[in-house]
Short mmCIF file of C-alpha atoms in Angstrom, two decimals:
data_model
loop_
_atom_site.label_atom_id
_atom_site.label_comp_id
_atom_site.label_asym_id
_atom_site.label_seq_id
_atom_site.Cartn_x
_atom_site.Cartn_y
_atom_site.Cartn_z
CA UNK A 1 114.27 116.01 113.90
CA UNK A 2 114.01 113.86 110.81
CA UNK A 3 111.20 111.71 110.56
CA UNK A 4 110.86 109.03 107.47
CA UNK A 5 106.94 107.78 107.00
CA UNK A 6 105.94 104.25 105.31
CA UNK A 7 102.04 104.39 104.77
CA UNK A 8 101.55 100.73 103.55
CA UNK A 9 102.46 98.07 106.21
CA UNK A 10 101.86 95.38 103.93
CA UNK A 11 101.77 94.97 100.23
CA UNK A 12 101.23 92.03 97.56
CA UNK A 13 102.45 91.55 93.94
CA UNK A 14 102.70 88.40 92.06
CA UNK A 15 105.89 86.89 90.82
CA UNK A 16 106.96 88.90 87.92
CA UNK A 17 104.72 91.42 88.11
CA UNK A 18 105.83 95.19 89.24
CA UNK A 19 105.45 96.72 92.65
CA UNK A 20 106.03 100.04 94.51
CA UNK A 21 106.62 100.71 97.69
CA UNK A 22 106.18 104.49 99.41
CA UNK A 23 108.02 106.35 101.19
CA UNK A 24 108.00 109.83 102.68
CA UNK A 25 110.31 111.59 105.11
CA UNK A 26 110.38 115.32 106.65
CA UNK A 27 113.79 116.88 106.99
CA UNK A 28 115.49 120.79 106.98
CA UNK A 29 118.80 119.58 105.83
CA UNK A 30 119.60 119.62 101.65
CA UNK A 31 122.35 117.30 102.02
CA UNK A 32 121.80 113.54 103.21
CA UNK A 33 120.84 110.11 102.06
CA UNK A 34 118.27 108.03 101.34
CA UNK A 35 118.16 103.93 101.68
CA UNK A 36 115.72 101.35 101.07
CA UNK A 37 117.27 97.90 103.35
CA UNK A 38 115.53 94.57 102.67
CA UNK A 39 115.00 92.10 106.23
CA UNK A 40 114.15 88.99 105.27
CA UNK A 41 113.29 86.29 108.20
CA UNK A 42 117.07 85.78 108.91
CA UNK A 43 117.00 88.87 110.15
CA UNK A 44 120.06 90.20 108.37
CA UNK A 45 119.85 94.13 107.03
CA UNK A 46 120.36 94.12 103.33
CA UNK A 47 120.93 97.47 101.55
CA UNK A 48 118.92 97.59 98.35
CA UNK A 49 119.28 100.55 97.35
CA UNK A 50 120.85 104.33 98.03
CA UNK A 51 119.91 107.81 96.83
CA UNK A 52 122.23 110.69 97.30
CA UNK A 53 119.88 114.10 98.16
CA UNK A 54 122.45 116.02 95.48
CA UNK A 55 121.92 113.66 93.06
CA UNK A 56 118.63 114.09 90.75
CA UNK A 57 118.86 111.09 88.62
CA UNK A 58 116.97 108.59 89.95
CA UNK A 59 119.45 105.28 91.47
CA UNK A 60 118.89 101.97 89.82
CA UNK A 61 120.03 98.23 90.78
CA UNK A 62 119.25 95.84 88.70
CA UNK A 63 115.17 95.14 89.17
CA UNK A 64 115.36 97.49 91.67
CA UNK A 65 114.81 101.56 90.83
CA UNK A 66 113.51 104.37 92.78
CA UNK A 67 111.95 107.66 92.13
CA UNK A 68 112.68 110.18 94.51
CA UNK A 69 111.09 113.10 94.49
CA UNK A 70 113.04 115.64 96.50
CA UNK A 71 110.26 119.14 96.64
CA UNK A 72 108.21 116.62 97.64
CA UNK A 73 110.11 114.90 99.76
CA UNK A 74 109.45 111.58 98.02
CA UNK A 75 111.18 108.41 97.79
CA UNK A 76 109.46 105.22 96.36
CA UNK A 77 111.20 101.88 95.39
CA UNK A 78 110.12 100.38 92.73
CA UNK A 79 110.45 96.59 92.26
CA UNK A 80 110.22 94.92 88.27
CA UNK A 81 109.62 90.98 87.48
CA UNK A 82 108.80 90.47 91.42
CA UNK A 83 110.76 87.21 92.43
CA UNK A 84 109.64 84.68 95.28
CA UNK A 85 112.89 86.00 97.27
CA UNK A 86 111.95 89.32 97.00
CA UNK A 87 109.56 88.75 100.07
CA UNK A 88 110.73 90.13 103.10
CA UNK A 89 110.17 93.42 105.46
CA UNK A 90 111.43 96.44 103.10
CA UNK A 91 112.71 99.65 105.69
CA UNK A 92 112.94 103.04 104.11
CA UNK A 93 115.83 105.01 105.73
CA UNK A 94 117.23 108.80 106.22
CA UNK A 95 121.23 109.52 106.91
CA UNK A 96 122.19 112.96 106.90
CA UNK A 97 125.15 114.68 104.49
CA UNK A 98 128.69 114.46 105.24
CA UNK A 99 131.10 111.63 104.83
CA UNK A 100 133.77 112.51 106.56
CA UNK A 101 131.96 111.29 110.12
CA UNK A 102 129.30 107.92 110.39
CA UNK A 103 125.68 108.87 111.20
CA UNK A 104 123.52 107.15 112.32
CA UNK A 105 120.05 105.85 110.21
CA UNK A 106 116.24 106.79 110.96
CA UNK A 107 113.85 104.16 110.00
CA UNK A 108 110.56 104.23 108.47
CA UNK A 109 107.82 101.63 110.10
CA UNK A 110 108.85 99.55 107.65
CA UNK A 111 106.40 97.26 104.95
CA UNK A 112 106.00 93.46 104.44
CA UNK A 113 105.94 92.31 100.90
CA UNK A 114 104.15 89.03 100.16
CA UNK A 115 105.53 87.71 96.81
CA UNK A 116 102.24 85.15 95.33
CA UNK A 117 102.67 82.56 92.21
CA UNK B 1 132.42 96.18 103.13
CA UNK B 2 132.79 95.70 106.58
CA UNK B 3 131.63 92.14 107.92
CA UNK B 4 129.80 91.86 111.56
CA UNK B 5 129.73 89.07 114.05
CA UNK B 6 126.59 89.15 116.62
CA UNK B 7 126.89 87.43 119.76
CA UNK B 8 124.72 85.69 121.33
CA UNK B 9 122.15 85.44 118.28
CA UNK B 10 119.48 84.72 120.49
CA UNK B 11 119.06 84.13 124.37
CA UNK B 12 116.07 83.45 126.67
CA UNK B 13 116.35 85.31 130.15
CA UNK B 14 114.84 85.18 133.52
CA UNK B 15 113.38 88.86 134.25
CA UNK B 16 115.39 90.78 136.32
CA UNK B 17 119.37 89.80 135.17
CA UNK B 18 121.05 91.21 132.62
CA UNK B 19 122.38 90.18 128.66
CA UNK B 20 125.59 91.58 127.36
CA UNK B 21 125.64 91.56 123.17
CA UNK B 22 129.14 91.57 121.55
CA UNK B 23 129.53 93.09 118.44
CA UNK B 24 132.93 92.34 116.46
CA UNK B 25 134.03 94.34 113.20
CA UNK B 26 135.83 93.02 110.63
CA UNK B 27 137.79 96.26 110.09
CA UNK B 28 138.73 99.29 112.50
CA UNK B 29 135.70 101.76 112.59
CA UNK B 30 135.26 104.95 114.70
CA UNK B 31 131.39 104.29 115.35
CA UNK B 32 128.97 101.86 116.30
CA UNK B 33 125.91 102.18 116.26
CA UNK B 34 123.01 99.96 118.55
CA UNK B 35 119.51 99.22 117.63
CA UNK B 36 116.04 98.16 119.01
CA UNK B 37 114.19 96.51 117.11
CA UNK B 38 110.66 95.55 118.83
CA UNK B 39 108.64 92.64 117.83
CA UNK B 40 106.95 93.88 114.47
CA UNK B 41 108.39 97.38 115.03
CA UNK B 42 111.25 99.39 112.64
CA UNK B 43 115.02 99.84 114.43
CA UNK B 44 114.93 102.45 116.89
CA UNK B 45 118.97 103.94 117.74
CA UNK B 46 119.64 103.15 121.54
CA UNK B 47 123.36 105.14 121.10
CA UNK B 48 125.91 105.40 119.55
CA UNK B 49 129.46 103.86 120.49
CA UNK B 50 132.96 106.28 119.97
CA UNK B 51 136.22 104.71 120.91
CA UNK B 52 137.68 106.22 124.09
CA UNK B 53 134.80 107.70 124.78
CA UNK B 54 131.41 107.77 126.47
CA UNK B 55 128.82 106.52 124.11
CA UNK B 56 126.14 108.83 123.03
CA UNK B 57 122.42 107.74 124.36
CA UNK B 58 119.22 108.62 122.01
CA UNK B 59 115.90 109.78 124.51
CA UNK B 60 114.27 107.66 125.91
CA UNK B 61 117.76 105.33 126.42
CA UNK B 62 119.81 105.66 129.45
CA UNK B 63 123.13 104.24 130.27
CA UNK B 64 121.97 102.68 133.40
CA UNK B 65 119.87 100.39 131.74
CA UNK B 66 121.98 99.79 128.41
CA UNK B 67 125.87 100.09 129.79
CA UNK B 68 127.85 100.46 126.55
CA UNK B 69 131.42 99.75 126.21
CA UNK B 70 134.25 100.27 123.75
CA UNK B 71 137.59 99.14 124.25
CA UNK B 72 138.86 99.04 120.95
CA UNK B 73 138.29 100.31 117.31
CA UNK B 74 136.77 96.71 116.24
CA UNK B 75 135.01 95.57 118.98
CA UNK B 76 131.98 96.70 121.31
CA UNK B 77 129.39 95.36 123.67
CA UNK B 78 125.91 96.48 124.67
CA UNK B 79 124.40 95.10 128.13
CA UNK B 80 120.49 94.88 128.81
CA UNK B 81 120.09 95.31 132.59
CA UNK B 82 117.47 94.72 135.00
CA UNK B 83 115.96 92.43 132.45
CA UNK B 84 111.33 92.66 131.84
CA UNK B 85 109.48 91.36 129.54
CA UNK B 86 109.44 94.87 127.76
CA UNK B 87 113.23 94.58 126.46
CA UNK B 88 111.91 91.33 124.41
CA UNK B 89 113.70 92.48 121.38
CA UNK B 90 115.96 92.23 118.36
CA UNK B 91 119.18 94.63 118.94
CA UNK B 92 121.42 95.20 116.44
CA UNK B 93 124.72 96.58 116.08
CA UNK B 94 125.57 98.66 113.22
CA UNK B 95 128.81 100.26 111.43
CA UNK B 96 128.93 102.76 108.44
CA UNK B 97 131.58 101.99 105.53
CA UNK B 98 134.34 103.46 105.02
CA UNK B 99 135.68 106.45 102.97
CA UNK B 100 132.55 107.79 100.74
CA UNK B 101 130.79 104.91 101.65
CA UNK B 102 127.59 105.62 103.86
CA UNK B 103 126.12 102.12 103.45
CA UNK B 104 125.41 100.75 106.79
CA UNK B 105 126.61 97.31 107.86
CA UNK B 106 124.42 95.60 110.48
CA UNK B 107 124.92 92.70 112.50
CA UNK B 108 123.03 89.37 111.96
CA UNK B 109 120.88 90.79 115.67
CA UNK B 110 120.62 89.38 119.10
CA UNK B 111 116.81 88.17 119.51
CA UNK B 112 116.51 88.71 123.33
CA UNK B 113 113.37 87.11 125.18
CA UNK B 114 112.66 87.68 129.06
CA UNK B 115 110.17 85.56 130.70
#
């Protein structure tokens, strides 16, 4: 079974400053996916950002990049010039390969960012 | 892009009835997908909802405590029974997008409390 690991419950930056966020996850397949989703107090699931296994260049969106490491099985997000609505509960996430049928997502414990002035 | 309505978004119950959660999709999809969410916890799947067919439970999730239907390609509904404090949760329903797209959609959640 696949099982995705977030070792920092909580973390802090200041606004502007930079900020990563760690993730690890143990799988046998070579083909699936890789998510960071944002929950901010609304509640509402926000995809950040998405990293195909067969890809190796790292995705990027906007202030928002990761580094994924796949030997290691690696995936940090890293966030640049921190903004006040960048607070929220950050969930790393594993999908296996395959398009042609939906799968379903496992979660990591997930970690609270505080955003400070 | 596929666009979810929750129902009920939130609901205070006496212990021992039972909830039913309605999910409605935007757009025809052949899964849904239902989530746990404990207070402070990640999602956890409870199953997985195929049209014309018997949804799929994950362990620890049985049918006779989460009856699952799904009558149609845009529409599905996820019951709580036999109501205890325990099932004090967030659930969430969840669809994948469509074609090449593997984003996940999710529901705005159902914050259930049971006094």
């Amino acid at each position: 079974a696949q099982t995705v690991t977030q070792s920092q419950p909580e973390m802090s930056v200041q606004e502007a400053e930079t900020v990563t966020l760690s993730c690890t996850y143990d799988t046998s397949e070579s083909d699936y996916y890789l998510f960071w989703y944002k929950q901010p107090p609304s509640r509402q699931m926000i995809l950040v950002i998405r990293q195909e296994a067969y890809k190796q260049q790292n995705a990027t969106e906007n202030r928002f990049s990761v580094n994924f490491q796949k030997a290691a099985k690696s995936f940090s997000l890293k966030i640049s010039d921190s903004q006040l609505g960048d607070a929220a509960m950050y969930f790393c996430a594993y999908r296996r390969g395959g398009w042609g049928t939906a799968s379903k997502l496992t979660f990591g414990t997930g970690t609270r960012l505080q955003v400070t002035l | 892009s596929a666009v979810i309505s929750q129902k009920p978004s939130r609901d205070i119950c006496q212990r021992g009835t039972s909830l039913t959660i309605q999910c409605q999709v935007d757009s025809q999809v052949t899964m849904m997908f239902w989530y746990r969410q404990q207070p402070g916890q990640s999602l956890t799947l409870i199953a997985t909802a195929n049209q014309g067919s018997e949804a799929t439970y994950e362990s620890g999730f049985v049918i006779d405590k989460f009856p699952i239907s799904r009558p149609n390609l845009t529409f599905s509904t996820l019951t709580v029974s036999n109501m205890s404090p325990e099932d004090s949760s967030i659930y969430l329903c969840s669809v994948e997008g469509r074609g090449l797209n593997t984003e996940a959609f999710f529901g705005q959640g159902t914050r259930l409390t049971v006094v």
